[in-house]
C-alpha cells in the first residue's frame, strides 16, 4: 500500500510567501487613532478644551468658561 499525498504543493512554497521569509507573519499595523483624553480629568469631552482645576472649602473640580460667560464641568 502506498501513502497518499495530502498536499499538492510543497510546504516550502508557503514559507516563501511570508514577508519575513522564515514562515512567520508579522501582525498587521494598528490603525492610526487620534489620542483620546478619556482618562484625563482636565479635558472637556464636550468642547475639546483643557479645563482648569478649581478648589474651595467644599472640594476640587475641573471646569472651563463658556463664550456665554457660564461654566462647563465636562459632564
mmCIF file of C-alpha atoms in Angstrom:
data_model
loop_
_atom_site.group_PDB
_atom_site.id
_atom_site.type_symbol
_atom_site.label_atom_id
_atom_site.label_comp_id
_atom_site.label_asym_id
_atom_site.label_seq_id
_atom_site.Cartn_x
_atom_site.Cartn_y
_atom_site.Cartn_z
ATOM 1 C CA UNK A 1 0.000 0.000 0.000
ATOM 2 C CA UNK A 2 1.346 3.436 -0.921
ATOM 3 C CA UNK A 3 0.843 6.530 1.303
ATOM 4 C CA UNK A 4 -1.404 9.219 -0.104
ATOM 5 C CA UNK A 5 -0.111 12.741 -0.639
ATOM 6 C CA UNK A 6 -2.013 15.226 1.495
ATOM 7 C CA UNK A 7 -0.532 18.386 -0.022
ATOM 8 C CA UNK A 8 -0.415 19.200 -3.693
ATOM 9 C CA UNK A 9 2.150 21.980 -3.252
ATOM 10 C CA UNK A 10 5.296 21.663 -1.185
ATOM 11 C CA UNK A 11 5.338 23.470 2.163
ATOM 12 C CA UNK A 12 8.382 25.471 1.108
ATOM 13 C CA UNK A 13 6.232 27.426 -1.357
ATOM 14 C CA UNK A 14 4.062 28.617 1.519
ATOM 15 C CA UNK A 15 7.045 29.688 3.608
ATOM 16 C CA UNK A 16 8.477 31.861 0.841
ATOM 17 C CA UNK A 17 5.208 33.811 0.618
ATOM 18 C CA UNK A 18 5.694 35.311 4.072
ATOM 19 C CA UNK A 19 7.200 38.821 4.318
ATOM 20 C CA UNK A 20 9.969 37.689 6.669
ATOM 21 C CA UNK A 21 10.987 34.687 4.571
ATOM 22 C CA UNK A 22 11.021 32.277 7.531
ATOM 23 C CA UNK A 23 7.340 31.359 7.540
ATOM 24 C CA UNK A 24 6.412 33.811 10.293
ATOM 25 C CA UNK A 25 3.940 36.526 9.513
ATOM 26 C CA UNK A 26 4.129 39.977 11.016
ATOM 27 C CA UNK A 27 0.962 41.237 12.717
ATOM 28 C CA UNK A 28 -0.874 43.993 10.865
ATOM 29 C CA UNK A 29 -0.082 47.536 11.901
ATOM 30 C CA UNK A 30 -2.682 49.017 14.275
ATOM 31 C CA UNK A 31 -4.930 51.689 12.786
ATOM 32 C CA UNK A 32 -3.820 55.249 13.351
ATOM 33 C CA UNK A 33 -6.043 56.713 16.031
ATOM 34 C CA UNK A 34 -6.146 60.197 17.397
ATOM 35 C CA UNK A 35 -5.146 60.315 21.043
ATOM 36 C CA UNK A 36 -8.107 60.244 23.367
ATOM 37 C CA UNK A 37 -8.344 62.101 26.638
ATOM 38 C CA UNK A 38 -10.765 59.643 28.254
ATOM 39 C CA UNK A 39 -8.558 59.282 31.320
ATOM 40 C CA UNK A 40 -7.566 62.950 31.674
ATOM 41 C CA UNK A 41 -9.954 64.641 34.133
ATOM 42 C CA UNK A 42 -8.843 68.095 32.967
ATOM 43 C CA UNK A 43 -10.089 67.507 29.391
ATOM 44 C CA UNK A 44 -13.626 68.534 28.413
ATOM 45 C CA UNK A 45 -15.005 65.845 26.059
ATOM 46 C CA UNK A 46 -17.877 68.113 25.042
ATOM 47 C CA UNK A 47 -15.939 71.192 23.905
ATOM 48 C CA UNK A 48 -12.499 69.555 23.383
ATOM 49 C CA UNK A 49 -10.624 72.055 25.557
ATOM 50 C CA UNK A 50 -8.436 71.835 28.653
ATOM 51 C CA UNK A 51 -10.232 72.687 31.907
ATOM 52 C CA UNK A 52 -8.772 74.434 34.942
ATOM 53 C CA UNK A 53 -8.749 72.818 38.378
ATOM 54 C CA UNK A 54 -10.770 74.856 40.851
ATOM 55 C CA UNK A 55 -10.845 74.424 44.627
ATOM 56 C CA UNK A 56 -12.904 75.781 47.513
ATOM 57 C CA UNK A 57 -13.894 74.644 51.005
ATOM 58 C CA UNK A 58 -16.302 72.081 49.509
ATOM 59 C CA UNK A 59 -13.703 70.324 47.334
ATOM 60 C CA UNK A 60 -11.976 70.429 43.931
ATOM 61 C CA UNK A 61 -13.286 70.134 40.368
ATOM 62 C CA UNK A 62 -12.366 70.943 36.785
ATOM 63 C CA UNK A 63 -14.244 73.457 34.669
ATOM 64 C CA UNK A 64 -13.798 75.953 31.849
ATOM 65 C CA UNK A 65 -15.565 79.145 30.933
ATOM 66 C CA UNK A 66 -18.017 79.158 28.028
ATOM 67 C CA UNK A 67 -18.284 82.009 25.497
ATOM 68 C CA UNK A 68 -21.657 82.866 27.070
ATOM 69 C CA UNK A 69 -19.927 83.523 30.418
ATOM 70 C CA UNK A 70 -21.120 80.349 32.126
ATOM 71 C CA UNK A 71 -19.039 77.380 33.184
ATOM 72 C CA UNK A 72 -18.859 73.807 31.895
ATOM 73 C CA UNK A 73 -17.657 70.887 34.057
ATOM 74 C CA UNK A 74 -17.393 68.494 31.094
ATOM 75 C CA UNK A 75 -20.440 66.429 32.051
#
